């Protein structure tokens, strides 16, 4: 008798012994350790695969096709926006969502408890999912931005898993889930803020970047068309024009770009941002950077957090569209992010990861994943939003 037949007979015998006549497979026996290839300390649910096998999701979180069904509920959702037709130098950020997921594979190994923040974002109250990517055309930027806004709003506007029936004290608002978007070049933040605006009205923005991104369209090559005017250096100018930013509460941090001239800062003030230069860390340290941000944005305003991976020095994150030397280390940036744990973060993005320029050690995508792990942990530590929404919902 063949080995395969012996195995089949053995399997049937086990099923019969348990009186199980259903089609469900019996998960026991000598091969179980082969079917569930997990390492000790992996605290994800039963059935999870080892961190180096299976389909890649952010931090090995469960994948659900959230855009296909409003019945899928979550408290925090990761979604990709694979768009890079707004780049001015190196393209390739359309592969950012895929790259960040690959760089995040190791997150659950050993355990997911965040020591500095004292929270485990995987095993606390929140349902956290990877919802895949928004379908984005590479041929038509204007249409792509529309796709990103509508895809994001579809995820943002449904009831969360937890606290869905909690009513805010005013405006008939209700609790919303939080969305973390994997870019994509930085242009995507404009449609993401348009979606946020529909739910919350104008929000406070914390913008980590080496560049201002508030430039008037004329700065970028004469703007041959309306579509070309909206790109990864001008989107905040448009966001300000459209009233998406809450006045006098916004801040850039990590800035160290060259300028067309000092007048660029005038435009920036017009857009409602304060500026923390990257080099300020040498004088005021991470505590000083954190204080400047928290003093500016407050702890009650709904805050949108946008992280350009080029905030980090190219020594730590070389795989990005427009790298600038003189940036923070991954240690410094993680400490700064952890210092924002008391803020009212409603959504976030991490953009400009272009994996084709990375090292074989996945240096940039690993850094990006770790920054988002800090963001996820802060959101979970803060608890359900429980705030009224002032927009169309
Ligand atoms: Mn940038």
XYZ file of C-alpha atoms and ligand atoms in Angstrom:
394
model
C 0.000 0.000 0.000
C 1.237 3.472 -0.835
C 2.167 5.892 1.894
C -0.484 8.329 0.687
C -3.218 5.712 1.157
C -1.994 4.929 4.674
C -2.162 8.598 5.553
C -5.690 8.865 4.156
C -6.833 5.841 6.183
C -5.246 7.248 9.327
C -6.949 10.605 8.780
C -10.357 8.920 8.312
C -9.829 6.840 11.451
C -9.173 9.956 13.531
C -12.300 11.633 12.139
C -14.441 8.553 12.858
C -13.086 8.235 16.401
C -14.328 11.737 17.145
C -17.707 11.055 15.539
C -17.064 13.898 13.100
C -18.814 13.322 9.764
C -18.529 16.930 8.548
C -16.070 18.034 5.877
C -14.028 20.000 8.430
C -10.427 18.861 8.583
C -9.163 17.401 11.818
C -6.301 19.537 13.065
C -4.249 17.108 15.074
C -1.786 14.327 14.549
C 1.910 14.071 13.797
C 1.865 16.614 10.949
C 0.344 19.463 12.946
C 3.726 21.052 13.551
C 4.184 21.215 9.783
C 0.788 22.792 9.099
C 1.230 25.496 11.744
C 4.730 26.707 11.273
C 4.902 29.288 14.046
C 7.733 30.279 16.295
C 7.446 30.505 20.090
C 6.281 33.938 21.294
C 4.109 34.685 18.266
C 0.993 36.017 20.020
C -1.288 36.260 16.981
C -4.395 34.111 16.771
C -4.557 30.432 15.930
C -3.919 29.644 12.286
C -1.445 32.475 11.724
C 1.492 31.479 9.601
C 5.113 32.096 10.457
C 6.329 35.608 9.699
C 8.399 34.452 6.725
C 5.682 32.460 4.931
C 2.254 33.101 3.507
C 0.784 36.159 1.787
C 2.399 39.427 2.877
C 0.261 41.905 4.835
C 1.282 44.823 7.063
C 2.814 43.262 10.165
C 1.206 39.912 9.214
C -2.213 41.358 10.163
C -5.314 39.629 8.749
C -6.251 40.712 5.211
C -9.875 41.498 4.450
C -11.190 43.037 1.169
C -12.747 46.042 2.984
C -13.389 48.034 -0.200
C -15.547 45.208 -1.547
C -17.880 45.022 1.469
C -19.066 47.547 4.047
C -19.853 44.592 6.320
C -16.163 44.235 7.149
C -15.557 46.157 10.368
C -12.327 47.311 12.068
C -11.019 49.955 14.418
C -7.797 50.596 12.546
C -7.372 49.743 8.861
C -4.217 49.796 6.745
C -4.807 50.602 3.068
C -2.329 51.108 0.223
C -2.419 53.937 -2.348
C 0.057 52.817 -5.029
C 0.397 56.145 -6.880
C 3.618 57.865 -8.011
C 2.773 59.997 -11.042
C 3.198 63.155 -8.946
C 6.950 62.673 -8.377
C 9.574 65.207 -9.509
C 12.782 63.140 -9.223
C 12.967 59.383 -8.613
C 9.710 57.533 -9.405
C 8.837 54.174 -7.838
C 6.636 54.936 -4.820
C 3.784 53.031 -6.486
C 5.555 49.989 -5.063
C 5.649 51.596 -1.613
C 2.642 49.742 -0.130
C 4.070 46.416 -1.264
C 7.539 47.360 0.012
C 6.354 48.575 3.422
C 4.415 45.345 3.888
C 7.520 43.325 3.031
C 9.594 45.430 5.450
C 6.985 44.868 8.178
C 6.989 41.072 8.111
C 9.132 40.698 11.199
C 6.939 42.909 13.419
C 5.080 40.019 15.146
C 8.196 37.902 15.692
C 8.965 37.463 19.408
C 5.902 39.559 20.312
C 4.137 42.820 19.512
C 4.307 44.606 22.882
C 5.589 48.176 22.457
C 7.887 48.718 25.425
C 8.233 52.553 25.412
C 4.478 53.015 24.908
C 3.482 50.188 27.277
C 0.854 48.843 24.878
C 0.359 45.815 22.636
C -1.549 47.079 19.562
C -2.253 43.522 18.398
C -3.872 42.149 21.548
C -5.610 45.196 23.032
C -9.239 46.295 22.369
C -8.827 47.167 18.683
C -9.584 45.142 15.586
C -6.748 45.940 13.172
C -6.857 44.808 9.530
C -4.866 45.158 6.325
C -7.454 46.085 3.683
C -5.159 45.772 0.656
C -4.784 48.596 -1.856
C -7.084 51.170 -3.457
C -7.198 50.559 -7.239
C -5.241 53.460 -8.756
C -4.735 54.189 -12.455
C -1.143 55.001 -13.472
C -2.325 56.857 -16.601
C -4.433 59.751 -15.322
C -3.429 61.606 -12.145
C -6.699 63.501 -11.792
C -8.692 60.274 -11.950
C -6.234 58.533 -9.619
C -6.693 61.221 -6.960
C -10.441 60.769 -7.253
C -10.023 57.008 -6.784
C -7.873 57.549 -3.681
C -10.335 59.989 -2.099
C -13.332 57.750 -2.685
C -11.508 54.578 -1.617
C -10.312 56.220 1.601
C -13.724 57.682 2.365
C -15.356 54.299 1.897
C -13.127 52.898 4.635
C -13.359 55.979 6.863
C -17.118 56.449 6.798
C -18.287 53.064 8.053
C -18.929 52.183 11.697
C -15.927 50.818 13.588
C -15.805 47.439 15.350
C -15.736 49.047 18.780
C -17.965 51.801 20.183
C -19.968 52.229 16.971
C -23.093 53.373 18.812
C -21.352 55.900 21.050
C -22.829 59.310 20.365
C -20.759 62.440 20.595
C -22.063 65.314 22.692
C -22.956 67.469 19.694
C -23.774 67.435 16.000
C -25.191 63.934 16.056
C -21.724 62.632 15.352
C -20.478 59.128 15.912
C -17.222 57.292 16.343
C -15.209 56.538 13.226
C -12.457 54.008 12.572
C -8.898 55.187 12.017
C -7.220 54.677 8.648
C -3.457 54.403 8.037
C -2.506 54.827 4.378
C 0.625 53.348 2.787
C 1.876 55.584 -0.053
C 2.430 56.336 -2.768
C 4.092 59.686 -3.419
C 3.090 62.629 -1.254
C 0.455 63.870 -3.706
C -1.914 61.315 -2.166
C -2.223 63.405 0.996
C -4.453 65.882 -0.895
C -7.231 63.356 -1.687
C -6.768 61.806 1.768
C -7.346 65.213 3.398
C -10.354 65.757 1.140
C -11.811 62.506 2.494
C -10.951 63.464 6.088
C -12.587 66.854 5.536
C -15.859 65.199 4.523
C -15.955 63.455 7.909
C -14.315 65.944 10.281
C -14.197 69.326 8.603
C -10.804 71.107 8.695
C -8.170 69.175 10.687
C -4.811 69.915 12.249
C -1.903 68.446 10.257
C 1.472 67.303 11.583
C 3.731 66.976 8.556
C 7.075 65.191 8.974
C 9.192 65.855 5.892
C 12.496 67.281 4.726
C 10.507 69.452 2.268
C 7.827 72.110 2.751
C 5.368 70.805 0.092
C 3.433 74.068 0.261
C 4.904 75.435 -2.944
C 2.741 77.375 -5.339
C 2.188 75.443 -8.603
C 4.284 77.946 -10.581
C 7.415 76.749 -8.721
C 7.210 73.380 -10.494
C 8.175 73.937 -14.110
C 5.523 76.311 -15.335
C 2.619 73.906 -14.764
C 1.706 72.804 -18.313
C -1.783 71.664 -17.267
C -4.208 71.723 -14.366
C -3.368 68.072 -13.683
C 0.373 68.794 -13.578
C -0.098 71.585 -11.037
C -1.135 69.094 -8.365
C 1.986 67.112 -7.461
C 4.060 66.001 -4.476
C 5.434 69.520 -3.903
C 2.213 71.530 -4.128
C -0.535 69.441 -2.515
C -0.508 71.372 0.781
C -0.926 74.659 -1.097
C -4.085 73.180 -2.619
C -5.191 71.762 0.736
C -4.947 75.268 2.226
C -6.787 76.795 -0.749
C -9.582 74.242 -0.313
C -9.947 74.949 3.421
C -8.922 71.443 4.497
C -6.442 72.676 7.163
C -7.487 73.983 10.571
C -6.102 77.511 10.882
C -2.930 78.192 12.860
C -2.528 74.691 14.307
C -0.401 72.944 11.662
C 3.296 72.174 11.824
C 6.113 70.794 9.655
C 8.962 68.957 11.342
C 12.237 67.628 9.955
C 12.571 70.381 7.337
C 15.996 70.897 5.710
C 15.330 71.528 2.031
C 16.920 74.164 -0.132
C 14.510 76.883 -1.164
C 13.817 78.965 -4.218
C 14.349 81.801 -1.761
C 13.178 83.072 1.620
C 9.839 83.950 0.014
C 8.964 80.234 0.032
C 8.499 80.586 3.784
C 5.968 83.368 3.194
C 3.800 80.981 1.210
C 4.234 78.478 3.959
C 2.979 80.805 6.651
C 0.048 81.573 4.406
C -0.778 77.864 4.396
C -0.908 77.880 8.209
C 2.196 75.868 9.117
C 4.827 76.446 11.756
C 8.271 74.978 10.950
C 10.645 72.795 12.976
C 13.970 72.474 11.149
C 15.734 69.097 11.311
C 18.901 70.688 12.694
C 17.061 72.099 15.720
C 17.454 68.667 17.313
C 21.126 69.475 17.956
C 20.120 72.319 20.275
C 16.790 71.291 21.819
C 16.892 67.472 21.542
C 13.971 65.125 20.955
C 12.149 66.500 24.031
C 12.355 70.005 22.578
C 11.034 68.847 19.181
C 8.135 67.033 20.868
C 7.287 70.085 22.963
C 7.207 72.363 19.945
C 4.817 70.011 18.132
C 2.484 69.390 21.081
C 2.388 73.103 21.980
C 1.393 73.910 18.413
C -1.317 71.300 17.774
C -2.843 70.796 21.242
C -4.251 67.548 22.588
C -7.917 67.889 21.620
C -7.956 68.881 17.928
C -8.463 66.035 15.455
C -4.937 65.524 14.073
C -3.919 64.091 10.709
C -0.341 62.763 10.722
C 1.559 62.673 7.421
C 5.039 61.125 7.404
C 7.422 61.433 4.456
C 10.066 58.738 4.863
C 12.633 61.329 3.700
C 12.340 62.880 7.167
C 14.915 60.235 8.047
C 18.493 60.741 6.938
C 19.329 58.822 3.717
C 21.735 56.769 5.859
C 18.631 55.220 7.420
C 16.150 55.508 4.528
C 17.854 55.802 1.136
C 14.936 54.434 -0.923
C 12.886 57.559 -1.470
C 12.029 59.947 -4.275
C 13.912 63.074 -3.179
C 16.463 62.215 -0.458
C 18.053 65.016 1.616
C 21.087 64.582 3.857
C 21.133 65.944 7.406
C 18.040 64.153 8.702
C 17.121 62.390 11.934
C 18.062 58.816 12.819
C 15.441 56.085 13.187
C 16.010 56.157 16.980
C 15.424 59.902 17.168
C 12.357 59.782 14.951
C 10.775 56.891 16.871
C 11.291 58.788 20.123
C 9.688 61.907 18.630
C 6.686 59.897 17.396
C 6.249 58.243 20.812
C 6.144 61.735 22.314
C 2.908 62.421 20.414
C 0.926 59.696 22.226
C -1.441 62.137 23.959
C -2.615 63.724 20.700
C -5.972 62.991 19.082
C -4.687 61.151 15.994
C -7.599 60.364 13.657
C -5.674 59.128 10.603
C -2.173 58.926 9.165
C -0.138 58.226 6.072
C 3.454 57.243 5.351
C 4.627 58.161 1.866
C 7.522 58.352 -0.608
C 8.939 54.858 -0.017
C 10.381 53.773 -3.388
C 11.660 50.235 -2.718
C 13.682 49.899 -5.944
C 16.383 52.160 -4.415
C 16.580 50.219 -1.162
C 19.420 48.036 0.083
C 19.160 44.260 0.118
C 18.736 44.566 3.879
C 15.326 46.253 3.376
C 16.651 49.246 5.276
C 14.049 51.800 4.178
C 10.984 49.569 4.175
C 11.900 48.234 7.627
C 12.240 51.799 8.934
C 8.885 52.737 7.369
C 7.196 49.727 8.955
C 8.633 50.541 12.372
C 7.436 54.172 12.175
C 3.923 52.920 11.399
C 4.123 50.422 14.262
C 4.649 53.433 16.553
C 1.678 55.218 14.950
C -0.557 52.149 15.272
C 0.442 51.684 18.905
C -0.340 55.326 19.727
C -3.785 55.031 18.131
C -4.623 51.847 20.031
C -3.250 53.202 23.316
C -5.485 56.274 22.999
C -8.643 54.130 22.723
C -11.685 54.525 20.424
C -12.084 58.027 19.033
C -15.464 58.704 20.645
C -15.546 62.208 19.226
C -18.336 63.919 17.331
C -17.764 64.446 13.651
C -18.660 67.743 12.050
C -18.738 66.796 8.405
C -21.393 65.226 6.206
C -21.734 61.992 8.203
Mn 9.654 65.149 1.090
